[in-house]
Coordinates of C-alpha atoms in Angstrom, one line a residue:
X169 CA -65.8 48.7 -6.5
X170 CA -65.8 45.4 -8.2
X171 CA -67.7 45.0 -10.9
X172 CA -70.8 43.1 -11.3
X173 CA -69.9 40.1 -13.4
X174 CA -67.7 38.9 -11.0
X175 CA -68.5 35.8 -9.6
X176 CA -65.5 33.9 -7.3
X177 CA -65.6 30.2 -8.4
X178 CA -66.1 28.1 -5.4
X179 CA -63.7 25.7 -4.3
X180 CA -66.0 22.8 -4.9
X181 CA -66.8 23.9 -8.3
X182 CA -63.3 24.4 -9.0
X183 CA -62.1 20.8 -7.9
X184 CA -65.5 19.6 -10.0
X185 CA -63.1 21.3 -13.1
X186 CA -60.1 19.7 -12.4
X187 CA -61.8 16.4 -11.5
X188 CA -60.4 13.3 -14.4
X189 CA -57.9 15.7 -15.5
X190 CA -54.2 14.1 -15.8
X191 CA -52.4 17.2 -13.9
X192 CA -49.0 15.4 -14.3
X193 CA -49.3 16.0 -18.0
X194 CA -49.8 20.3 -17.4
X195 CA -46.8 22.2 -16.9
X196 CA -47.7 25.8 -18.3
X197 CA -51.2 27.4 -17.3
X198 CA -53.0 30.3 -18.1
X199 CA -56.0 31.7 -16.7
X200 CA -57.5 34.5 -18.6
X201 CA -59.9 35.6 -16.2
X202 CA -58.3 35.5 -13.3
X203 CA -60.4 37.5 -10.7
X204 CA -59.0 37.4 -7.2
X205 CA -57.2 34.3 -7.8
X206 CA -59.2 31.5 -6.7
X207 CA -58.5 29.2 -9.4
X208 CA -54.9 29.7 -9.8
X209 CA -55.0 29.4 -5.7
X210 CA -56.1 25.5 -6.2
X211 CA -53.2 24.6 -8.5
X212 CA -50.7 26.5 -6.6
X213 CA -51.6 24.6 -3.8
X214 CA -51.3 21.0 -5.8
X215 CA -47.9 21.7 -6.6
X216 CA -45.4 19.3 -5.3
X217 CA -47.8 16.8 -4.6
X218 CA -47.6 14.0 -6.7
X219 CA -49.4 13.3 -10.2
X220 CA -50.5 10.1 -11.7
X221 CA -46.9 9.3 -12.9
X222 CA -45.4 9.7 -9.2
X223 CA -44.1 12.7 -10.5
X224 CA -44.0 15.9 -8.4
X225 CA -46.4 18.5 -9.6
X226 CA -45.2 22.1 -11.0
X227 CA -46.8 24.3 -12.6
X228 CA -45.6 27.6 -14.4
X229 CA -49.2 29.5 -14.0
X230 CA -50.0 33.3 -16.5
X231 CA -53.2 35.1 -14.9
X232 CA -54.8 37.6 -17.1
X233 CA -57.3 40.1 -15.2
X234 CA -59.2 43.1 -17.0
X235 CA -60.3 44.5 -13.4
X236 CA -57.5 46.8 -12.6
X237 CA -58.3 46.4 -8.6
X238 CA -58.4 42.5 -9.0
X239 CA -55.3 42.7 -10.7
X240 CA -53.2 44.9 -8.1
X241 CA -54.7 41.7 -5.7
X242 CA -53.3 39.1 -7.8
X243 CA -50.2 40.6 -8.1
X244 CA -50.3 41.4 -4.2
X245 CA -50.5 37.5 -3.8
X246 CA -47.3 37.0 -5.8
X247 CA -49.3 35.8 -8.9
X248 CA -47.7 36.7 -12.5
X249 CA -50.6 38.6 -14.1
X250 CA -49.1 38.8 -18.1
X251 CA -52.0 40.5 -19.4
X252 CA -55.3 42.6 -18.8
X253 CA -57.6 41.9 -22.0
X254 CA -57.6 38.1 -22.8
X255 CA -59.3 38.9 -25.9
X256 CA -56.9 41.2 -27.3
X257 CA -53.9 38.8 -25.8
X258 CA -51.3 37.9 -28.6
X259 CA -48.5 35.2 -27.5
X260 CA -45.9 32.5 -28.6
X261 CA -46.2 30.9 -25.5
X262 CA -47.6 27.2 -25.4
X263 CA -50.1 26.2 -22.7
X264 CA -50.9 23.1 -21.8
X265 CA -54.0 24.2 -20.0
X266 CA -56.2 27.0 -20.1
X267 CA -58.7 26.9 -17.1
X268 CA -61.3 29.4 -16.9
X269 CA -64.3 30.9 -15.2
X270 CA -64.7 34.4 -17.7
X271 CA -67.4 36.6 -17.8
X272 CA -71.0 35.3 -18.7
X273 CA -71.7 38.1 -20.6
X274 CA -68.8 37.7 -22.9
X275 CA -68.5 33.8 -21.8
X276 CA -68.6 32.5 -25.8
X277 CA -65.9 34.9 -27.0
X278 CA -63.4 33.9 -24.6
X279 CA -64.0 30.4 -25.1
X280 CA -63.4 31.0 -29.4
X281 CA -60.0 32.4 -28.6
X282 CA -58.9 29.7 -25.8
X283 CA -59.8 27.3 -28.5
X284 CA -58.0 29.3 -30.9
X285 CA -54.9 29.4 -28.9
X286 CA -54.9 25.4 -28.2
X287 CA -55.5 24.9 -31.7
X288 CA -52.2 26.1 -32.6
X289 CA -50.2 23.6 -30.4
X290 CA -52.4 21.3 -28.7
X291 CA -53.7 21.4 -25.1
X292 CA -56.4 21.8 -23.1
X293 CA -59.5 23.8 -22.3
X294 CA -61.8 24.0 -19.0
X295 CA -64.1 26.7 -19.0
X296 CA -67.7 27.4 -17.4
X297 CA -70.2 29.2 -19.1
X298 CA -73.6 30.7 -18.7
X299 CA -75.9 27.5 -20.0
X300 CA -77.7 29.2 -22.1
X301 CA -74.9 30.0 -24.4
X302 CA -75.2 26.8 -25.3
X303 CA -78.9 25.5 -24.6
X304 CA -79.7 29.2 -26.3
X305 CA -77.1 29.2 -29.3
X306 CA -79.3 32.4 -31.1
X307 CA -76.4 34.2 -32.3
X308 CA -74.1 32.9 -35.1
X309 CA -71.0 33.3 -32.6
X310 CA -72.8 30.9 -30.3
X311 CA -73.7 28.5 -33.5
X312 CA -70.4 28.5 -34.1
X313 CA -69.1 28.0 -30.7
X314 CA -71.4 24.7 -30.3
X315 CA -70.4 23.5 -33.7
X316 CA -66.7 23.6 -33.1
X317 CA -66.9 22.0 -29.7
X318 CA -68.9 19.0 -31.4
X319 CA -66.4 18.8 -33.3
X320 CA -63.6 18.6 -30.8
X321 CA -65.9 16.2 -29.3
X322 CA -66.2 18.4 -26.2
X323 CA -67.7 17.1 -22.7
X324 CA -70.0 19.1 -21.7
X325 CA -71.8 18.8 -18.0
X326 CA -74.6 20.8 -16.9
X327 CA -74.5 22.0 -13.3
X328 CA -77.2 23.6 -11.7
X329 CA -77.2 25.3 -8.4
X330 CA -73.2 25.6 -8.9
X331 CA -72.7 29.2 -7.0
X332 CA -75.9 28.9 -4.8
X333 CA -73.3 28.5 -1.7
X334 CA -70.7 30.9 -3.6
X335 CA -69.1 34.1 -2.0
X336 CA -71.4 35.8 -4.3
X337 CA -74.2 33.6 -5.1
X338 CA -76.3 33.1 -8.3
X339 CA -78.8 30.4 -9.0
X340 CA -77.9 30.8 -12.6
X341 CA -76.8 26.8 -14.6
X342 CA -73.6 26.6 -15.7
X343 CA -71.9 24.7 -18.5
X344 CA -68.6 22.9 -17.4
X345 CA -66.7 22.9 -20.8
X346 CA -63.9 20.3 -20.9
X347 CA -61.9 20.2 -24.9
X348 CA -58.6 18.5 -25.6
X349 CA -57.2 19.5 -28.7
X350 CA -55.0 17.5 -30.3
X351 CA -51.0 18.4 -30.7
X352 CA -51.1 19.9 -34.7
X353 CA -48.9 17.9 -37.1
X354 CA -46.3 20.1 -38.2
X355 CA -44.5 20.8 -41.4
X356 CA -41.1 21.4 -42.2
X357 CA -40.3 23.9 -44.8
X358 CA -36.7 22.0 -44.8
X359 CA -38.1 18.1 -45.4
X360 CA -40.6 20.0 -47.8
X361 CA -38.0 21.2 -49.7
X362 CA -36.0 17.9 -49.5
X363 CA -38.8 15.7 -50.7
X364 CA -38.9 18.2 -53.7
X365 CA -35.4 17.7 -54.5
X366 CA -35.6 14.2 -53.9
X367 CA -38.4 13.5 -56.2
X368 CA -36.9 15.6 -59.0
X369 CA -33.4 13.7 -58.5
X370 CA -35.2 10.7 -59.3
X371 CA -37.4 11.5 -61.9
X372 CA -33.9 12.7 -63.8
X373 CA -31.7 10.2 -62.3
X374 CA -32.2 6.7 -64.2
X375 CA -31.7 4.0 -61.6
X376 CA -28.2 2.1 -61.7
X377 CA -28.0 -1.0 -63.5
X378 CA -25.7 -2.7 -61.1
X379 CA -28.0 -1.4 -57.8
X380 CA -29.6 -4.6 -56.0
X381 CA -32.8 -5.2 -57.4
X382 CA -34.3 -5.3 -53.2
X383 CA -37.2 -3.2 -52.3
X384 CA -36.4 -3.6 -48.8
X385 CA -33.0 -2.5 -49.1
X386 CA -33.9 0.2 -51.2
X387 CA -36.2 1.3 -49.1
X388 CA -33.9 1.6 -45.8
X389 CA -31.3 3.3 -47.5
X390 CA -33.4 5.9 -49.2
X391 CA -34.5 6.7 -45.3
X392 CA -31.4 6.6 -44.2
X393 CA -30.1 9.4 -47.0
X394 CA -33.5 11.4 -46.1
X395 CA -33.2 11.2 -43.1
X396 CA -29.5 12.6 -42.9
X397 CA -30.3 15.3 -45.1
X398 CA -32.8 16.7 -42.9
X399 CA -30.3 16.7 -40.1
X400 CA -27.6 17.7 -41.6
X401 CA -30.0 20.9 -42.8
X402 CA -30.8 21.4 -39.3
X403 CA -27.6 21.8 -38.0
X404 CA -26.5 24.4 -40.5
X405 CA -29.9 26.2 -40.2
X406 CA -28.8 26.1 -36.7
X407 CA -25.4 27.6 -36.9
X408 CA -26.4 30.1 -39.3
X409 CA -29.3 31.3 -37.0
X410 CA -26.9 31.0 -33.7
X411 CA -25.6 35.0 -33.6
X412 CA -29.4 36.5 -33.4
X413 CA -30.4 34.3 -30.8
X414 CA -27.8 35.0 -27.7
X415 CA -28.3 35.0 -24.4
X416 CA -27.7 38.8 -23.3
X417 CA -26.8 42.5 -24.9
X418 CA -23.6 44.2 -24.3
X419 CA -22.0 47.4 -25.9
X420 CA -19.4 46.8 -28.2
X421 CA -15.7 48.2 -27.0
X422 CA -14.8 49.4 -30.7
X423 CA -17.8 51.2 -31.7
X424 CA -20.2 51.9 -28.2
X425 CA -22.8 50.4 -30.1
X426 CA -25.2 47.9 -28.4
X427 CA -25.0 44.2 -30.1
X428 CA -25.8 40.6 -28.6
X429 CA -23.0 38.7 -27.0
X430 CA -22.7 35.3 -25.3
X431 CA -23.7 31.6 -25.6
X432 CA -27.2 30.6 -28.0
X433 CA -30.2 30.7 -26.1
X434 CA -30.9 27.6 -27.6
X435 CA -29.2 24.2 -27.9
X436 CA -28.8 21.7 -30.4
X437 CA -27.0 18.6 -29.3
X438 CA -26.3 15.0 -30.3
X439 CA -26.3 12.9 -27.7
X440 CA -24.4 14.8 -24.9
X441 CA -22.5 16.4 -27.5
X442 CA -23.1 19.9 -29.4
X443 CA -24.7 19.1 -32.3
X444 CA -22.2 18.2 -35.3
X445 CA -22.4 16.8 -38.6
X446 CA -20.0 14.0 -38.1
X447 CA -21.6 13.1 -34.7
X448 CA -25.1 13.3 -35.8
X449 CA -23.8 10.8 -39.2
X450 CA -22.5 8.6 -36.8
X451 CA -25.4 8.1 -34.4
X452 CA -27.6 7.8 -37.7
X453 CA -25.4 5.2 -39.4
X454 CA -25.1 3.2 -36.1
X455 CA -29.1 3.1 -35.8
X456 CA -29.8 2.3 -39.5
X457 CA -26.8 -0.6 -39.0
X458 CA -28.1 -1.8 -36.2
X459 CA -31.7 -1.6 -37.4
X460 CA -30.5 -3.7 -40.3
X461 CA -28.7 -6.5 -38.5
X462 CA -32.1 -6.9 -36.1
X463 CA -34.1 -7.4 -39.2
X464 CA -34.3 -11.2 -40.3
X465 CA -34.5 -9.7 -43.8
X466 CA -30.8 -9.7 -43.7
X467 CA -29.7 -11.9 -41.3
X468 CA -32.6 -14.8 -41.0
X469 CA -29.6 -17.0 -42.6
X470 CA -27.4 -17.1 -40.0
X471 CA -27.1 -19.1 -37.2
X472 CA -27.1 -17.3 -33.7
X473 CA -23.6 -16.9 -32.7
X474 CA -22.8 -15.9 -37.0
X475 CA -25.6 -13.1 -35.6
X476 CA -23.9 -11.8 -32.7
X477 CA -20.3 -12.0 -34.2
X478 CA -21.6 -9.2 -37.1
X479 CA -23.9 -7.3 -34.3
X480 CA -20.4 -6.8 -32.5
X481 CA -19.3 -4.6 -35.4
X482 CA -22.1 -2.1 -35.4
X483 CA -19.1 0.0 -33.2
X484 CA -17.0 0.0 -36.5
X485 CA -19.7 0.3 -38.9
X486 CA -20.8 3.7 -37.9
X487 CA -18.0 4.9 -39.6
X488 CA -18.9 3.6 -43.0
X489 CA -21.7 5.0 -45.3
X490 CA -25.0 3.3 -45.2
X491 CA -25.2 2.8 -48.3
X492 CA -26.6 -0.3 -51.0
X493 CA -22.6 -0.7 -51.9
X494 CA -21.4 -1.2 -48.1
X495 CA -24.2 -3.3 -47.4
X496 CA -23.8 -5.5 -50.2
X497 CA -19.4 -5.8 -49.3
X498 CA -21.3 -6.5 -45.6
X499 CA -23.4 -9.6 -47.1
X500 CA -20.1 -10.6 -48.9
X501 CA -18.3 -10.6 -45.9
X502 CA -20.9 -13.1 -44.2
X503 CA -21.2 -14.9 -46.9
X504 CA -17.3 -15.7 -46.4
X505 CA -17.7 -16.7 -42.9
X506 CA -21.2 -18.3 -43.4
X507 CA -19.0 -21.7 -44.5
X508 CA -17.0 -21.7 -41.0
X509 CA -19.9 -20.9 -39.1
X510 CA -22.1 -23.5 -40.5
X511 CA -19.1 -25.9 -40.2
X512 CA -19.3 -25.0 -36.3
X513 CA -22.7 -25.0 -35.6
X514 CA -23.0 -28.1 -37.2
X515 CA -20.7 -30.2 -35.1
X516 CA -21.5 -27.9 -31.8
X517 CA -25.0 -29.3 -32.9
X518 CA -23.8 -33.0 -33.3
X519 CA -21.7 -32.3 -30.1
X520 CA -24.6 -31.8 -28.3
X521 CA -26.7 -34.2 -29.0
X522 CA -24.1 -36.6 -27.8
X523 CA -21.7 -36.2 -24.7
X524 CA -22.4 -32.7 -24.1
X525 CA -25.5 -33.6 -21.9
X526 CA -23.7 -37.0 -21.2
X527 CA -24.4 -36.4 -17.3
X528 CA -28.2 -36.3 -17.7
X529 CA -28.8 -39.9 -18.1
X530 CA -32.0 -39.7 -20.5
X531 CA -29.2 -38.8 -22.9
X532 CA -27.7 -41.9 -23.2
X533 CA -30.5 -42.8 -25.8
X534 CA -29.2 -40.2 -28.0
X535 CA -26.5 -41.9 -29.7
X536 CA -25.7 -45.1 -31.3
X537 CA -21.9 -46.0 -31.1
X538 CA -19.8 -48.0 -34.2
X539 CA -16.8 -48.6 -34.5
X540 CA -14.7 -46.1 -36.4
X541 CA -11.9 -45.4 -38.4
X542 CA -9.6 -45.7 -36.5
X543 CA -11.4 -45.4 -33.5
X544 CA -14.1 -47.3 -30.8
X545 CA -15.4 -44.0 -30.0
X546 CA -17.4 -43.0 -32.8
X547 CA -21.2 -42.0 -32.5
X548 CA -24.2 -41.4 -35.0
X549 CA -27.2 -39.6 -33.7
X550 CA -30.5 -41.3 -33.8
X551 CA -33.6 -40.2 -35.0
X552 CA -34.7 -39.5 -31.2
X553 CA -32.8 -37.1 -29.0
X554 CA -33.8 -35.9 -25.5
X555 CA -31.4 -32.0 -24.9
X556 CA -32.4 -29.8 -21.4
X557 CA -34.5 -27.4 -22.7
X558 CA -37.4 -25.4 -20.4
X559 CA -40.3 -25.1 -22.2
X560 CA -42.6 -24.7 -18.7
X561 CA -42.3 -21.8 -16.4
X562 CA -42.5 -22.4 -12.2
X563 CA -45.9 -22.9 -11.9
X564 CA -46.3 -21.5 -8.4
X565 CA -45.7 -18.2 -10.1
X566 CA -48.4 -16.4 -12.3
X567 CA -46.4 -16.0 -15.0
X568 CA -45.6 -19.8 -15.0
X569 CA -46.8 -22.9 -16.7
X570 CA -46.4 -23.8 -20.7
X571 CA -43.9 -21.4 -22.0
X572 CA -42.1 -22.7 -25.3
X573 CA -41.9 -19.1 -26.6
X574 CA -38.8 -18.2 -24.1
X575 CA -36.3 -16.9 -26.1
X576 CA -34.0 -19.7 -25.1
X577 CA -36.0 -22.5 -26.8
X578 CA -36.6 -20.0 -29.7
X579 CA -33.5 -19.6 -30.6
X580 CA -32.5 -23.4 -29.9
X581 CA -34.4 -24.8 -32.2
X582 CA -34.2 -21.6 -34.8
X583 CA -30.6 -22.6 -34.9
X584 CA -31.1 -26.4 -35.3
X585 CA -33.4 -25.7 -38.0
X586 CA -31.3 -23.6 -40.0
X587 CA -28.6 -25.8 -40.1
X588 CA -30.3 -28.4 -41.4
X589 CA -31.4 -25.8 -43.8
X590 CA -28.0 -26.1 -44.7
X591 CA -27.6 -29.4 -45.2
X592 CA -30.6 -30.0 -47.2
X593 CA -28.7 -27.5 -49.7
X594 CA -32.0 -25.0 -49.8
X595 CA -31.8 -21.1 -48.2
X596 CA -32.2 -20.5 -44.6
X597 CA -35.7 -18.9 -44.7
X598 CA -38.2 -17.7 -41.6
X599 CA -40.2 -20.7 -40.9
X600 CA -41.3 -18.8 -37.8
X601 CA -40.5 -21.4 -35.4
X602 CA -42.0 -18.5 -32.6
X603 CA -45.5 -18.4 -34.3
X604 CA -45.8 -22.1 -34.2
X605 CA -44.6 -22.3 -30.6
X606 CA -46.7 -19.4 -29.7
X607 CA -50.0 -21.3 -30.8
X608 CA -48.9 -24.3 -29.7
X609 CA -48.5 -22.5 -25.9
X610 CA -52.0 -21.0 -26.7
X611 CA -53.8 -24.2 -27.1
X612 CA -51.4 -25.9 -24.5
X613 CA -50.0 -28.7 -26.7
X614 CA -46.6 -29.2 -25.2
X615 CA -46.3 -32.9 -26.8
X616 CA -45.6 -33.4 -30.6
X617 CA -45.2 -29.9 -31.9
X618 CA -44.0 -30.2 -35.7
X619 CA -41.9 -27.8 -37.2
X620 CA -40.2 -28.0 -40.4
X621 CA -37.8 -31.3 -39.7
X622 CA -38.9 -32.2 -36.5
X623 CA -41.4 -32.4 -33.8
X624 CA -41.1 -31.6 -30.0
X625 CA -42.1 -32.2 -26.8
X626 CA -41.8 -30.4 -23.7
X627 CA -42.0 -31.7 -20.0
X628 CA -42.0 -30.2 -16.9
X629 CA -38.8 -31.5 -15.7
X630 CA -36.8 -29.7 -18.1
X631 CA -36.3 -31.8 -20.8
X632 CA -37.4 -31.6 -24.6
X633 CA -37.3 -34.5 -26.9
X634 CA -36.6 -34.0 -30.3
X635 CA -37.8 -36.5 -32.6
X636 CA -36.9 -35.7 -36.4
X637 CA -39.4 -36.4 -39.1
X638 CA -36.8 -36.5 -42.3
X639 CA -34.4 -39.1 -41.8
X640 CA -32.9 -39.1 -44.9
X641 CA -31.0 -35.7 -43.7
X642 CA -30.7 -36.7 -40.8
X643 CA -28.3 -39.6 -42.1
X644 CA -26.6 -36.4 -44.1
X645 CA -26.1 -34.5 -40.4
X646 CA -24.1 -38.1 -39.6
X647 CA -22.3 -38.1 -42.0
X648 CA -21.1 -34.9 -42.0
X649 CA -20.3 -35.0 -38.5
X650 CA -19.0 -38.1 -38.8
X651 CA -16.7 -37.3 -41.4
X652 CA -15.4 -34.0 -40.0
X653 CA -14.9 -36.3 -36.9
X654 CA -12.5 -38.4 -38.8
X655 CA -14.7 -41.6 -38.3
X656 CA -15.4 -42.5 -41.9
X657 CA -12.7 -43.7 -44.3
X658 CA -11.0 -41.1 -46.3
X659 CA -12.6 -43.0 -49.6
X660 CA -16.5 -42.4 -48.0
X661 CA -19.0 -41.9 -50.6
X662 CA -15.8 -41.8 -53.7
X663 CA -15.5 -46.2 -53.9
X664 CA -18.1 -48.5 -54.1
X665 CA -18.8 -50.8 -51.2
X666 CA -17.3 -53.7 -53.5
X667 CA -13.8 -51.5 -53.9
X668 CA -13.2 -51.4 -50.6
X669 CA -10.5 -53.1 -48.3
X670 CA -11.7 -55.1 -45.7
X671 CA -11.3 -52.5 -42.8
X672 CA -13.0 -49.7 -44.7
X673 CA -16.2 -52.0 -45.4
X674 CA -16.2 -53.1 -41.3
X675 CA -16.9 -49.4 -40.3
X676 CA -19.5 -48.7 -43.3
X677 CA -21.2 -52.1 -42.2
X678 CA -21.1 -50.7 -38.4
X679 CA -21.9 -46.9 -40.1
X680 CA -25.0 -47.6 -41.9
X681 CA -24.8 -50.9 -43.7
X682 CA -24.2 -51.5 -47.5
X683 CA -27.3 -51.0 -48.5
X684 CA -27.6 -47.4 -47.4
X685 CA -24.2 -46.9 -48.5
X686 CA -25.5 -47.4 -51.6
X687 CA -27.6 -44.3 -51.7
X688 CA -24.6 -42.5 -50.7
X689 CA -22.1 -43.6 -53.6
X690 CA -25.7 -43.2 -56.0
X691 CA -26.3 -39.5 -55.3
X692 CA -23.2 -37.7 -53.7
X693 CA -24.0 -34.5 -54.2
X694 CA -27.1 -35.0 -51.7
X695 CA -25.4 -36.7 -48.7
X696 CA -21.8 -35.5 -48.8
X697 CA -22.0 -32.0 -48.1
X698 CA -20.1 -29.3 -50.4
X699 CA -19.7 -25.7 -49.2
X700 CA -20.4 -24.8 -53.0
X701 CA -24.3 -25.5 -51.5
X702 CA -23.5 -22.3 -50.1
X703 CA -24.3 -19.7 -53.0
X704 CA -27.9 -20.6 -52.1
X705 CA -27.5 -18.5 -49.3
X706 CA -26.7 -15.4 -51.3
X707 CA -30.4 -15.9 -52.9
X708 CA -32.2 -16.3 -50.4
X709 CA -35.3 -15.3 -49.0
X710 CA -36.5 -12.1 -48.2

C-alpha cells in the first residue's frame, strides 16, 4: 500500500516546472523523490528533441525513492534509482538540475539539502512545496529556508488548485520553487602556493637594473611565467597521480595479488596531444607572442605590411622564452628593419598617389609633373589627392550606408599616417584614426574628417579625397620621394641655389622654386630625411 504523502505530480503541473527553463543547458538530473516516475517520465520523453541551441536533448537522469514498492516500479520502467533516502544521500556527482515534488511533510528539509548540493558546484533547483512552509515560516528550519532563498533571489509562484484534477487530488496551494545557484569560484591549492612563492621571490629578489623600466611589459611576462608554472604543476601533479586512477583491476602474474592496470581514467591533453611540458610551453609561448604582436603597445610603430612580416614568425617564436630579454632582441630586430620598411612604405605611398590609380581619371589631379634630373618623367604630389577607397556600404543592404570604420580604410589611412609620423621625425603613436572615423560614421559626416595631417572625404562612388593640412611635410614626402626617385640633383639640399650649374637650378626652379629651396638648404635636418630620425622609434609611445 502506498503511503499517504504521495501525491503524483500532474503533467500540467510538471510542464508549469519546466516552463522558462534553458533544458539545453541540463545534462545530469536527479530527482530525489521520485514516486512512480512521473517527473523523470517528462524529461525522458524531451530527450532528442531539440533545445534552445538546436542542440539535441540528453539527459543522464538519478531517481531517489524511499517507498520500497515505488522504487521496484521505477526500476521496472528502466529508471536508475541510485538511492532510497535523499536526506541521508552523500555524492561527488554534479547535477545540473534537481527537480522535485518531495514530501509536504518533510518538504523544507529536502529543499535545505538540494540547495546544499547545488551550492557546491552550481546548478539548479525546482521544487514544490506545501505553501505554508513558506507563507507559515514558524519554525527556525523554515526561517531559515525563506531566508536563504531570498538570498539566492529565488522565484517563487503560488499555485492554487494545482492537484485538484491530479490522480490523487488535494486542494492544498503549492509553492513552485525555482533557484539557480551560481557555479562556486574555485581555488587552487597549486596557484595558492605559487602566488606564495612568487610574492616571497620578489620581496627577496631586488629588481635588475638593466630590466626595461615597462609596466606593460612587465606585466605580460610576469603572466606568462605564472601562468606556465601552474601548468607545468599540473602536468606533474598529473603524472604523479596517473597509477591510482586506472581504468580496471587485474591480478598480478608474480604475486596473485589484485592491483590496478591499464590506461588513466582521466586525460590531460594539449591540444590533440597528451599533455607534455614542452607542448604545453609551446602553445603558451605562441599565445603570449601572438598576444603581444596584436597589442599596438608593441607594434603601433609599424606600418601594416612591417606588422604582418613579424606576425609571420609567431611559428618560430614559440620556441624561444617569453621573456623581457627576447622581447627586447625582438624590438631590436624591428628596429633594424623599421628603416627599410619605412623606406618602402613611403615610396609605395608616393607610388600610389601617382600612376598606381593612373586608370581612374580623377587621379590625374594628383600629381604635378617637372622636369627632372635627368628625366621628363618626374612627379611631385599635390596637396589634394583623390585614391579608391570605400568608405559607404551598398545601401540596398541593411548593413550598408556610411561605413569609414571598414578595416580597409582603417588601415589605409593608419598607414599613411604613420609614415608621415616618420617623416616629421616624432614616434609613431595611436592617434586612433578608428575612434575618429567611428564618430564621424555616427554623426554621418563623410566630408572633411580631420585627422592628424589630413582631412577626408568619402563618396559614394568609391573614391576618397585626401586633402593634407601640413604642407610643409608634405614638401618633405616630395622630396624624399623625389630623391629616392633619382629626380633631384645629387647636390639637393648640400649647395646653395647660387652654387649651382645651370641644369641643377632648371629642375629646382621646376621642383619648388628658389625660394623654397631656400628653406631646404636653411634647415636640412627637417626636410632631407636621415634614418638616424629613427631612434625615436625605440622611445616611443606606450
Amino acid at each position: 500500500m502506498l503511503n499517504s504523502e504521495f501525491y503524483p505530480t500532474p503533467k500540467k503541473l510538471i510542464d508549469k516546472m519546466l516552463e522558462g527553463t534553458d533544458l539545453s543547458m541540463v545534462f545530469s538530473v536527479l530527482e530525489p523523490s521520485a514516486g512512480k516516475g512521473d517527473i523523470v517520465e517528462v524529461l525522458d520523453k524531451l530527450q532528442g528533441s531539440y533545445g534552445r541551441n538546436y542542440e539535441r536533448l540528453k539527459f543522464d537522469i538519478d531517481c531517489i525513492e524511499l517507498d520500497r514498492d515505488l522504487r521496484s516500479v521505477l526500476e521496472g520502467k528502466e529508471f536508475r534509482v541510485v538511492a532510497s533516502d535523499f536526506l541521508k544521500y552523500s555524492t561527488i556527482k554534479e547535477y545540473d538540475l534537481i527537480i522535485m515534488n518531495p514530501p509536504f511533510s518533510t518538504g523544507s528539509s529536502h529543499l535545505q539539502k538540494a540547495l546544499d548540493l547545488q551550492e557546491r558546484n552550481g546548478g539548479a533547483v525546482i521544487c514544490l512545496l506545501n505553501a505554508e512552509t513558506l507563507k507559515n515560516p514558524y519554525t527556525n528550519e523554515r526561517k531559515a529556508l525563506k531566508q536563504r532563498l531570498e538570498d539566492y533571489d529565488a522565484s517563487i509562484e503560488f499555485v492554487e488548485d494545482a492537484f485538484i484534477d491530479a490522480e490523487r487530488k488535494t486542494n492544498v496551494e503549492v509553492a513552485l520553487v525555482k533557484v539557480l545557484l551560481p557555479k562556486p569560484k574555485r581555488q587552487s591549492i597549486i596557484l595558492e602556493r605559487l602566488k606564495k612563492a612568487q610574492e616571497q621571490e620578489e620581496a627577496e629578489q631586488q629588481e635588475s637594473t638593466d630590466v626595461v623600466e615597462n609596466d606593460f611589459l612587465k606585466a605580460i611576462v610576469s603572466q606568462f611565467q605564472a601562468e606556465v608554472k601552474a601548468g607545468v604543476e599540473l602536468i606533474r601533479e598529473y603524472y604523479a597521480m596517473q597509477s591510482f586512477i586506472l581504468d580496471r583491476f587485474e591480478k598480478d602474474e608474480k604475486t596473485g595479488e589484485t592491483v590496478q592496470k591499464g590506461d588513466c581514467i582521466l586525460e590531460l591533453r594539449v591540444g590533440r596531444h597528451d599533455a607534455s611540458v614542452n607542448e604545453f610551453l609551446q602553445r603558451v609561448r605562441e599565445k603570449y607572442w601572438r598576444a603581444l604582436f596584436s597589442n599596438h603597445k608593441f607594434t603601433g610603430q609599424l606600418t601594416s605590411n612591417l606588422q604582418g612580416e613579424f606576425y609571420n614568425k609567431l611559428d618560430k617564436l614559440k620556441d624561444y622564452d617569453f621573456s623581457i630579454h627576447n622581447i627586447n632582441e625582438v624590438r631590436i630586430q624591428m628596429l633594424k628593419q623599421v628603416s627599410k620598411g619605412i623606406e618602402d612604405s613611403i615610396i609605395s605611398l608616393f607610388e600610389e598617389f601617382s600612376y598606381k590609380h593612373s586608370w581612374y581619371d580623377e587621379t590625374s589631379s594628383n600629381i604635378h609633373y617637372y622636369n627632372g634630373w635627368k628625366t621628363n618623367k618626374a612627379w611631385i604630389i599635390n596637396k589634394k589627392v583623390i585614391i579608391p577607397l570605400q568608405g559607404w556600404r551598398d545601401l540596398e543592404y541593411s548593413w550598408g550606408g556610411f561605413k569609414p570604420t571598414n578595416s580597409e580604410v582603417v588601415w589605409k589611412l593608419a598607414d599613411i599616417e604613420k609614415c608621415f609620423d616618420y617623416l616629421a621625425g616624432v614616434p609613431a603613436t595611436n592617434n586612433n584614426i578608428y575612434f575618429w572615423l567611428q564618430n564621424a560614421e555616427q554623426d554621418g559626416q563623410s566630408r572633411n574628417i580631420e585627422l592628424k595631417y589630413f582631412k577626408v572625404t568619402f563618396y559614394k562612388k568609391g573614391t576618397c579625397h585626401i586633402t593634407f593640412s601640413n604642407e610643409e611635410l608634405l614638401k618633405k614626402f616630395n622630396i624624399y620621394g623625389s630623391q629616392k626617385k633619382g629626380w633631384l640633383p645629387p647636390g639637393y639640399g648640400k649647395k646653395k641655389y647660387e652654387e649651382m650649374g645651370d641644369e641643377e637650378k632648371s629642375v629646382i626652379d621646376d621642383f619648388e622654386g628658389e625660394t623654397e629651396y631656400a628653406k631646404v638648404v636653411a634647415n636640412p635636418d627637417y626636410y632631407l630625411f636621415s634614418t638616424s630620425n629613427l631612434s625615436l622609434l625605440e622611445n616611443g609611445e606606450e
